Short mmCIF file of N, CA, C and O in Angstrom, two decimals:
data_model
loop_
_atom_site.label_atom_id
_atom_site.label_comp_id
_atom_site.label_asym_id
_atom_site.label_seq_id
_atom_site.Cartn_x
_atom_site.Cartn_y
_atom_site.Cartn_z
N UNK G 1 -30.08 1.75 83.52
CA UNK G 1 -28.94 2.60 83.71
C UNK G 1 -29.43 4.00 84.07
O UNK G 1 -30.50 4.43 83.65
N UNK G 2 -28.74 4.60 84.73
CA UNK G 2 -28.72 5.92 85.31
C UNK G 2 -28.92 7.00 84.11
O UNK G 2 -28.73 6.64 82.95
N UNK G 3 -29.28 8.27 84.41
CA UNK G 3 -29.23 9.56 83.34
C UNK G 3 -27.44 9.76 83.39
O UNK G 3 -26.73 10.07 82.44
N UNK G 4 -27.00 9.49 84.76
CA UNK G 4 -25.54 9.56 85.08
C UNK G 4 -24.35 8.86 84.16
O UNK G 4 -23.28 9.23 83.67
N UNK G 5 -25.24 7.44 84.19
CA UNK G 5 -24.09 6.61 84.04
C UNK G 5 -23.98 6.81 81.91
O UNK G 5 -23.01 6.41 81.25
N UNK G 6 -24.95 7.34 81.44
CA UNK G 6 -25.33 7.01 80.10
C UNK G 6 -24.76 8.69 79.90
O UNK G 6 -24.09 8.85 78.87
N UNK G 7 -24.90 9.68 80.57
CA UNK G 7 -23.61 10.90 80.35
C UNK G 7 -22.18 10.61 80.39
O UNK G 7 -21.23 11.13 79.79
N UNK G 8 -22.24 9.70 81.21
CA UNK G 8 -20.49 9.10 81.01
C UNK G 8 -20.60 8.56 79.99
O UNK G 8 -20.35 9.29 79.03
N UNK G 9 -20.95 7.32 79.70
CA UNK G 9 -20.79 6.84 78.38
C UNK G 9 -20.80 7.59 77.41
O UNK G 9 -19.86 7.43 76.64
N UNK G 10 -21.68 8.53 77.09
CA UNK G 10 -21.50 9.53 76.32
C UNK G 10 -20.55 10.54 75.76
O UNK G 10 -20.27 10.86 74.61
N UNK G 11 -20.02 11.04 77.28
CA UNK G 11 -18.54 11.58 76.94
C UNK G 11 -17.23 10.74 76.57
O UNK G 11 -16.31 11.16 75.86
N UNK G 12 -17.29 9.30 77.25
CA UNK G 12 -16.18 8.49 76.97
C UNK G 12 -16.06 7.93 75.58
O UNK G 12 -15.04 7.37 75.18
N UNK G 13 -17.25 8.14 74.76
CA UNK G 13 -17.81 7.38 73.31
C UNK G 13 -16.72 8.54 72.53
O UNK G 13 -15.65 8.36 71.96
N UNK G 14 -17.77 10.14 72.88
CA UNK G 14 -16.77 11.42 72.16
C UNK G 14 -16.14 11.33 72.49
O UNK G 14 -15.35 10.88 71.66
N UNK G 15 -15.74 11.44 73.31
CA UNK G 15 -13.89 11.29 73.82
C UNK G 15 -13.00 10.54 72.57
O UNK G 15 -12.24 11.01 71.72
N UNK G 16 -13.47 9.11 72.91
CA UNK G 16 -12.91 7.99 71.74
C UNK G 16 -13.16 8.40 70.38
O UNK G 16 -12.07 8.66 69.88
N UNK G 17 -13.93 8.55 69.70
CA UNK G 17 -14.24 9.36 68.54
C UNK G 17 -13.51 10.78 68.69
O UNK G 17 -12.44 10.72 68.08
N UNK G 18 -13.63 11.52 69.04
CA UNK G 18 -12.63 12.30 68.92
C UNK G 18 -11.39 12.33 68.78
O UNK G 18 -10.73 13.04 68.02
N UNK G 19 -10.87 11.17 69.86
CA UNK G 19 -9.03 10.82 69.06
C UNK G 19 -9.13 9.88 68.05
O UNK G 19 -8.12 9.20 67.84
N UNK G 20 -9.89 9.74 67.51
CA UNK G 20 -9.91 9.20 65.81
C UNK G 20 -9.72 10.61 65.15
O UNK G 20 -8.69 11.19 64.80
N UNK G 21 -10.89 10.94 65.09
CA UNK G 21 -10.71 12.15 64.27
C UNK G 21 -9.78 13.12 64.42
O UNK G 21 -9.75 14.04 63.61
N UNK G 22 -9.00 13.06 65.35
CA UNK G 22 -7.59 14.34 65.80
C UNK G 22 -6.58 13.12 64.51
O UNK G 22 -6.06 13.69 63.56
N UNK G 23 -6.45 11.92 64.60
CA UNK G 23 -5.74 11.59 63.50
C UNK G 23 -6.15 12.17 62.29
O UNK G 23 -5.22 12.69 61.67
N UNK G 24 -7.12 12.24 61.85
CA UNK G 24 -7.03 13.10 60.32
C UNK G 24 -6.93 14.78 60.54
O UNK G 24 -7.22 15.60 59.66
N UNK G 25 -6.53 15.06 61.73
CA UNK G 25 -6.53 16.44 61.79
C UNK G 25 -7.69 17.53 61.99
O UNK G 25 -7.59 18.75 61.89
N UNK G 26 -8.94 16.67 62.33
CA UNK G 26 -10.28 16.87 62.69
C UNK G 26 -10.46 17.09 64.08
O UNK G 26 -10.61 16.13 64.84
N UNK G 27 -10.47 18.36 64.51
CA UNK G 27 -10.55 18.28 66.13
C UNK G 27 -11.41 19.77 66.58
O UNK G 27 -11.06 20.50 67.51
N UNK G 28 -12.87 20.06 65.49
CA UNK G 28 -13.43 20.87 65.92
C UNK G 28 -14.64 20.78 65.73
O UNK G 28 -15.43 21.73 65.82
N UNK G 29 -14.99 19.29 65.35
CA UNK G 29 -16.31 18.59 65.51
C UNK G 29 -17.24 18.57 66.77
O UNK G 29 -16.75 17.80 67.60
N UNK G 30 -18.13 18.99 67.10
CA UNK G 30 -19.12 19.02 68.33
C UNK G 30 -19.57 17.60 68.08
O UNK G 30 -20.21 17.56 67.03
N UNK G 31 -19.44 16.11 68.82
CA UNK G 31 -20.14 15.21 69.12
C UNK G 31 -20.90 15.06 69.97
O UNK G 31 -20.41 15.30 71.07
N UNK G 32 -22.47 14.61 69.99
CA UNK G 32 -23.54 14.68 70.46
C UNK G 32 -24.28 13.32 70.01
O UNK G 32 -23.87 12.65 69.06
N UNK G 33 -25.17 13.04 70.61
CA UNK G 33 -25.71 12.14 70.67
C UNK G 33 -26.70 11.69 69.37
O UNK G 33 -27.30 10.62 69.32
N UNK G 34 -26.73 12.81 68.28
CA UNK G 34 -27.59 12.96 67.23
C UNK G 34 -26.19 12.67 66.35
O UNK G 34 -26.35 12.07 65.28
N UNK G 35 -25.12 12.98 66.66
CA UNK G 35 -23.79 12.72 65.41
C UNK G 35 -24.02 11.36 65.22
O UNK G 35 -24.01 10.44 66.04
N UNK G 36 -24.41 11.37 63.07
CA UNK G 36 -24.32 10.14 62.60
C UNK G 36 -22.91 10.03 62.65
O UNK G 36 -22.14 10.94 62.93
N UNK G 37 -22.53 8.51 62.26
CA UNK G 37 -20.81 8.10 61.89
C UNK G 37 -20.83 8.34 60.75
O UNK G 37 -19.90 9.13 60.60
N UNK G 38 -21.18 8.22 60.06
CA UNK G 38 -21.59 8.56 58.67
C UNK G 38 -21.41 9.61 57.85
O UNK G 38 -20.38 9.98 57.29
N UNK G 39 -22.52 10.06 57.83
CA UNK G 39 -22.87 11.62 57.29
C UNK G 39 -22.21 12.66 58.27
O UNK G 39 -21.70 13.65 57.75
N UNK G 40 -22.18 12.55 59.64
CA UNK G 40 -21.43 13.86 60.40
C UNK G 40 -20.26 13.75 60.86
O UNK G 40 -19.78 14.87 61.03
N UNK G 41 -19.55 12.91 61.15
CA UNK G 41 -18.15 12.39 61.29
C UNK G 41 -17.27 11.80 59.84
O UNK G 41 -16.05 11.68 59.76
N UNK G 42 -17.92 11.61 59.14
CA UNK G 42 -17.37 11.03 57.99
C UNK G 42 -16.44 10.06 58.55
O UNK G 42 -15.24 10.36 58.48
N UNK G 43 -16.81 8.75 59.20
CA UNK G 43 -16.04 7.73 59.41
C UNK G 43 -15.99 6.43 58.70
O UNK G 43 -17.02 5.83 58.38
N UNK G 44 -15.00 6.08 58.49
CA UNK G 44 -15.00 4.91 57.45
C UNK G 44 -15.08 3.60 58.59
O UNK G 44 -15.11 3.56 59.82
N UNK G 45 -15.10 2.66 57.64
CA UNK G 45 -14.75 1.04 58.19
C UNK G 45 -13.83 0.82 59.13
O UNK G 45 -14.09 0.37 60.24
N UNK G 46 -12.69 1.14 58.70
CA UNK G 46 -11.46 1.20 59.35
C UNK G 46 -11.49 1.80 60.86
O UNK G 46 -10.86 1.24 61.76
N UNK G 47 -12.29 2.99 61.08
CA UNK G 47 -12.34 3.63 61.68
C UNK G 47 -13.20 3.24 63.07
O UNK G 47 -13.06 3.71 64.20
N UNK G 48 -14.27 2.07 62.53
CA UNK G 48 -15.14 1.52 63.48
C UNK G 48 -14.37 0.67 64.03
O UNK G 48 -14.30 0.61 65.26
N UNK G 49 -13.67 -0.13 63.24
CA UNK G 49 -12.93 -1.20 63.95
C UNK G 49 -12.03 -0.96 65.11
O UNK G 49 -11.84 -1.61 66.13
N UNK G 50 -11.41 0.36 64.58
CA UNK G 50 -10.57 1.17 66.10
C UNK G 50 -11.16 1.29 66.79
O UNK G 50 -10.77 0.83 67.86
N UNK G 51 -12.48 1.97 66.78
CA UNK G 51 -13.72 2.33 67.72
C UNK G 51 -13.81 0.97 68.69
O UNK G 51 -13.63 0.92 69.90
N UNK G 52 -14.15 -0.21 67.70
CA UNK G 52 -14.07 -1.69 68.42
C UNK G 52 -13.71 -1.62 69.66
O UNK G 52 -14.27 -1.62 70.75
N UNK G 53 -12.16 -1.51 69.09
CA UNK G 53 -11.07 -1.65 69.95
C UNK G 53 -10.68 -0.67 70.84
O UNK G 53 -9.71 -1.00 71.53
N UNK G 54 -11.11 0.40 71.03
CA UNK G 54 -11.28 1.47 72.02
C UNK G 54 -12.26 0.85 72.87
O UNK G 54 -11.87 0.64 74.01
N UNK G 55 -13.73 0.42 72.52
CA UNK G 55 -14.26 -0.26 73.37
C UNK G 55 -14.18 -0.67 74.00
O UNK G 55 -14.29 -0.27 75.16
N UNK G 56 -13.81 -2.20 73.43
CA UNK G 56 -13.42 -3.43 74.15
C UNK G 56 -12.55 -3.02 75.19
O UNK G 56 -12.78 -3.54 76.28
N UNK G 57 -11.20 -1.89 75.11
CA UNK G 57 -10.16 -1.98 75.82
C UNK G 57 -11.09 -0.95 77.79
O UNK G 57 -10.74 -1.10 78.96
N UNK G 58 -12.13 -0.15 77.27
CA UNK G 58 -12.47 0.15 77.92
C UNK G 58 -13.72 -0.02 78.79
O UNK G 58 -13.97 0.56 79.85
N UNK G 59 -14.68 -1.22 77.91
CA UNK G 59 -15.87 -1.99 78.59
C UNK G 59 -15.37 -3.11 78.88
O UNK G 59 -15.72 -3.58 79.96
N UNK G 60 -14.37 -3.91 78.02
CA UNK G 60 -14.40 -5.71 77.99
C UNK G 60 -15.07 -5.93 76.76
O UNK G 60 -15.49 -5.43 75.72
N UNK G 61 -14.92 -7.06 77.52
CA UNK G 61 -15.87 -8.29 76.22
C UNK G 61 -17.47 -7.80 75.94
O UNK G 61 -18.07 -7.98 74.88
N UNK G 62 -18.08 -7.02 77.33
CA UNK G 62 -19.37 -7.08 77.33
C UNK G 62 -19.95 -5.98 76.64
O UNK G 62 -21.15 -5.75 76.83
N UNK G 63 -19.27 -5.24 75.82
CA UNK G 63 -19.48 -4.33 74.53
C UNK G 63 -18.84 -4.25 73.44
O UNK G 63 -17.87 -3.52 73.21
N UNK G 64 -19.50 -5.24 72.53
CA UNK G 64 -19.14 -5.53 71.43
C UNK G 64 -19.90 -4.97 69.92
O UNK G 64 -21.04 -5.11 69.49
N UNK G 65 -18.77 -4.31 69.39
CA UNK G 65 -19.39 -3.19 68.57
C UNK G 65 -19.69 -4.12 66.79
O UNK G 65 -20.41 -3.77 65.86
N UNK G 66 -18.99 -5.07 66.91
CA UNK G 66 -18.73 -5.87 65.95
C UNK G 66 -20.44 -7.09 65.69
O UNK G 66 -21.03 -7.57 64.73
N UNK G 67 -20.56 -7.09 66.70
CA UNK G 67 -21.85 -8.14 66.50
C UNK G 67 -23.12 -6.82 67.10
O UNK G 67 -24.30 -7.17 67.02
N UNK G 68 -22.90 -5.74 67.51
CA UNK G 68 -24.28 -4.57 67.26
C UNK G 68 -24.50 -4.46 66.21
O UNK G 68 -25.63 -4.34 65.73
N UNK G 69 -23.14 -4.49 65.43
CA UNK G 69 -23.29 -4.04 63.92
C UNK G 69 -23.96 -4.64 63.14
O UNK G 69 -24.91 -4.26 62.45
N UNK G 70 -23.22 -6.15 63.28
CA UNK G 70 -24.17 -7.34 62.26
C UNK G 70 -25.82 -7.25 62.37
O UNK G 70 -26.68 -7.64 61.58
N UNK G 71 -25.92 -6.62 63.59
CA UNK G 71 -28.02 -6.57 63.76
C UNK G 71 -28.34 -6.19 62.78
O UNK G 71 -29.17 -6.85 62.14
N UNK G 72 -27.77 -4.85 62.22
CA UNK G 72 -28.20 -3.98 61.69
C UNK G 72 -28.32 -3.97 60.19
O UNK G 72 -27.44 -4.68 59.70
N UNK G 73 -29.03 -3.47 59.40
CA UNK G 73 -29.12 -3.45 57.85
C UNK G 73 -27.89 -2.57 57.22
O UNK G 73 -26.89 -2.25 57.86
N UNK G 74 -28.11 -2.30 56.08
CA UNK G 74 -26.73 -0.82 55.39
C UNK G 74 -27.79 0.37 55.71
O UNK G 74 -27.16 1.30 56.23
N UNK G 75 -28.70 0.58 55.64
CA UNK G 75 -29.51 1.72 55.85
C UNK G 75 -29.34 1.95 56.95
O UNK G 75 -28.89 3.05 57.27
N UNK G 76 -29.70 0.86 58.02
CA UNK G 76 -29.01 1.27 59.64
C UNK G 76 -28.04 1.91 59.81
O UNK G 76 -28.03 3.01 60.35
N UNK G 77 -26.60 1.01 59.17
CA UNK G 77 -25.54 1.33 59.57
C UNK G 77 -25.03 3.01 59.41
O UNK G 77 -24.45 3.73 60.22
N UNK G 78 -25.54 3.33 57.87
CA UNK G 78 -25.24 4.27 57.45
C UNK G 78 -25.91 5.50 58.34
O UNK G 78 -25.37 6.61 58.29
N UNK G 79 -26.57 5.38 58.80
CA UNK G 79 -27.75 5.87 59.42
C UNK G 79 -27.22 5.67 61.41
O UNK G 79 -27.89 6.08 62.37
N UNK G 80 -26.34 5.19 61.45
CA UNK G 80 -26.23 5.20 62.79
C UNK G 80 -25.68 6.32 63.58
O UNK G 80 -24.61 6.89 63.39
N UNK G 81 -26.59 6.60 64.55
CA UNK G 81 -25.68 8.06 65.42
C UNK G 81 -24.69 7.22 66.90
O UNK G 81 -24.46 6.02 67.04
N UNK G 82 -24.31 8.30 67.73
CA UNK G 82 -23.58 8.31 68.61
C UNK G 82 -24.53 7.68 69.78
O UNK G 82 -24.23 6.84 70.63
N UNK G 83 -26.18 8.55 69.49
CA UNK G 83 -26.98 7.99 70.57
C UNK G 83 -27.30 6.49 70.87
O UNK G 83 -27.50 5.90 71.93
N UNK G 84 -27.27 5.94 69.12
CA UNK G 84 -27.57 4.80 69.28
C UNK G 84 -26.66 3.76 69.78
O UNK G 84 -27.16 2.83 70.41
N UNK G 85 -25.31 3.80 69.58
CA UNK G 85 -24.36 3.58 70.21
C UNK G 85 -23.96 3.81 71.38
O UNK G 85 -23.01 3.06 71.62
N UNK G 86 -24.21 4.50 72.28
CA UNK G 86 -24.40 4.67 73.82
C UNK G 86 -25.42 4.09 74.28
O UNK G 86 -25.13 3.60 75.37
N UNK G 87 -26.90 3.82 73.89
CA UNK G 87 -27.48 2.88 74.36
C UNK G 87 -27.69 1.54 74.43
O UNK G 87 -28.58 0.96 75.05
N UNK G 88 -26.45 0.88 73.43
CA UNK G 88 -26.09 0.25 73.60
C UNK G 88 -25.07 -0.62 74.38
O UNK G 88 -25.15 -1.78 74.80
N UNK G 89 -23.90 0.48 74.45
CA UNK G 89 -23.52 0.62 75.74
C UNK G 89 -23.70 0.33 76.75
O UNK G 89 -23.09 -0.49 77.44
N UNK G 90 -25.07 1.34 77.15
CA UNK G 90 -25.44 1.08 78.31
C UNK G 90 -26.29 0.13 78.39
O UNK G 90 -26.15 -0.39 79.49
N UNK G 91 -27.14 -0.39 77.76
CA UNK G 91 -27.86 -1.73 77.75
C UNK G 91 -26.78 -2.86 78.00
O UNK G 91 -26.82 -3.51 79.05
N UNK G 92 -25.96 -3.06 77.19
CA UNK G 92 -24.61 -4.02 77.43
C UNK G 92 -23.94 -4.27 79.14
O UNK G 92 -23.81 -5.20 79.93
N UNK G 93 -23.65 -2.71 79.09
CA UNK G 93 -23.16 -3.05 80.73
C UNK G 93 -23.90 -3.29 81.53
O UNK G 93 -23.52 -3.84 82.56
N UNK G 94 -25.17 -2.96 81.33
CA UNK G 94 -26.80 -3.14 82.53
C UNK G 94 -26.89 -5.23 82.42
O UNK G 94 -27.27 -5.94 83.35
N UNK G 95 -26.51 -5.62 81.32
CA UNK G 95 -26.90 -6.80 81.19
C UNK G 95 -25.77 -7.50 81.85
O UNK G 95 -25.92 -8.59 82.40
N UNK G 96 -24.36 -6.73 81.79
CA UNK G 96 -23.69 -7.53 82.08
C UNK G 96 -23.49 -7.74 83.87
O UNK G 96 -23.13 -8.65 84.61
N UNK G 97 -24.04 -6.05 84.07
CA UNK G 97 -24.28 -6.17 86.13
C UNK G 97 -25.39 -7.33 86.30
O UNK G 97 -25.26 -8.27 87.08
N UNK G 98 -26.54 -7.12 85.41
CA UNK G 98 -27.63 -8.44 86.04
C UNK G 98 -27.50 -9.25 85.79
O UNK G 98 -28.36 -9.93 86.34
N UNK G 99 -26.60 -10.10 84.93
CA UNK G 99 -25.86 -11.27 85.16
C UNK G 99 -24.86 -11.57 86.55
O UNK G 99 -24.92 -12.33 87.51
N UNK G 100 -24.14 -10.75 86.17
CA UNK G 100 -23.32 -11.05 87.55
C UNK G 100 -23.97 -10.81 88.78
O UNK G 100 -23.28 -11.15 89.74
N UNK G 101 -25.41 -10.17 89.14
CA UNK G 101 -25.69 -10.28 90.39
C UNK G 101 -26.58 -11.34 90.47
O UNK G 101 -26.48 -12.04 91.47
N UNK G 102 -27.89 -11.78 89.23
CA UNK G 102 -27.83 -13.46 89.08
C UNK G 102 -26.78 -14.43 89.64
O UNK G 102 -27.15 -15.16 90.56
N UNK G 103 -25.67 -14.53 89.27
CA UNK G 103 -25.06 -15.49 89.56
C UNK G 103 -24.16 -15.04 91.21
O UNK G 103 -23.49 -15.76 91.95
N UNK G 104 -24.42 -13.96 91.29
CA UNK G 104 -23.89 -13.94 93.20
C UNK G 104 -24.65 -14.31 94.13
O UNK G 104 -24.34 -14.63 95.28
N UNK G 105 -26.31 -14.23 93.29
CA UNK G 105 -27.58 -14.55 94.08
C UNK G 105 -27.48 -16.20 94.22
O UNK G 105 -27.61 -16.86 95.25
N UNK G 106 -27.20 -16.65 92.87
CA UNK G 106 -27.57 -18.22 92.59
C UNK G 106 -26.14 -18.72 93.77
O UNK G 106 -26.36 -19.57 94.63
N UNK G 107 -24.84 -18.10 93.66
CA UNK G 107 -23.36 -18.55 94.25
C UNK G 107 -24.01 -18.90 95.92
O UNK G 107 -23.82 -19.97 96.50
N UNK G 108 -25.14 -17.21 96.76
CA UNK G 108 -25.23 -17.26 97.99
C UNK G 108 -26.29 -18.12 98.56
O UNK G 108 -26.60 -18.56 99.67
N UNK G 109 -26.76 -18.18 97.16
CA UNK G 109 -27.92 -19.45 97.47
C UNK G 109 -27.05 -20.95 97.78
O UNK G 109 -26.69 -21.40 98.87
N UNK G 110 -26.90 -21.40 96.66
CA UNK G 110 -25.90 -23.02 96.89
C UNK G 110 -25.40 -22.67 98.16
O UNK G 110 -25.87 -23.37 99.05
N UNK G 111 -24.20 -21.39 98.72
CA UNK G 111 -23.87 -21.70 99.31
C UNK G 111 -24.18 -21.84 101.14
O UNK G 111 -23.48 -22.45 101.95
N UNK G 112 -25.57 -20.99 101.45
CA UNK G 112 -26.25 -21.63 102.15
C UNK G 112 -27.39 -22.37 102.36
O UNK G 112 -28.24 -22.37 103.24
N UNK G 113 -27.20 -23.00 101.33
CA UNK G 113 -27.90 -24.24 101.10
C UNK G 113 -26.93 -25.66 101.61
O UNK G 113 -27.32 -26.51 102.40
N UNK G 114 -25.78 -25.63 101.02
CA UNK G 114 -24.82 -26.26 101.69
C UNK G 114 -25.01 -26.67 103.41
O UNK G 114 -25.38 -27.72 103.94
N UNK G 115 -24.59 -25.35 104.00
CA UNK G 115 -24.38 -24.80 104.79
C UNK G 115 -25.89 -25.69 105.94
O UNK G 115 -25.80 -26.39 106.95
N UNK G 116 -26.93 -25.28 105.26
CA UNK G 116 -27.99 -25.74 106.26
C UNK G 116 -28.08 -27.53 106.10
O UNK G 116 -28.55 -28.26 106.97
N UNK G 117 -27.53 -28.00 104.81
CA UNK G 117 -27.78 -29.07 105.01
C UNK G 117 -26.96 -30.45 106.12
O UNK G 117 -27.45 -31.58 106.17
#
């Protein structure tokens, strides 16, 4: 992934975290790539799961915050920043372009293969 594409993600992550936190009336937090969820956001459970679902609604299926999580230990979790979560991100969507250009490669293959036979 790009320095580009992983600044977007970055702002779209704060972004999303940020309208969490405007619900508790929290809206003068600096998020950065070093902000734990934890210790510098003070975000609960509840709060990831929205995150989830902010995700999902804005990657798909192919960033799933729910099974990053399970990788991880309680020391991880507790311990997790914003950075680490954007590179995941962007690892996610990188995997999910080289899949799909795998399978446009494998689609143009069969299909002139067809074609010559």
């Amino acid at each position: 992934m790009t320095a580009e594409t992983t600044t977007t993600v970055l702002a779209e992550v704060a972004a999303m975290l940020g309208s969490i936190l405007d619900e508790y009336g929290i809206d003068d937090i600096d998020i950065d790539r070093d902000s734990r969820f934890h210790d510098d956001l003070e975000l609960e459970s509840v709060d990831l799961v929205t995150l989830a679902g902010m995700l999902a609604e804005r990657y798909g299926e192919r960033v799933n915050l729910a099974e990053f999580i399970a990788d991880l230990g309680l020391d991880e979790i507790i311990e997790l920043t914003v950075g680490q979560l954007v590179e995941h991100v962007t690892v996610s969507l990188a995997a999910d372009t080289s899949a799909a250009s795998a399978t446009s490669a494998t689609s143009f293959t069969s299909v002139t293969s067809s074609e010559s036979s």
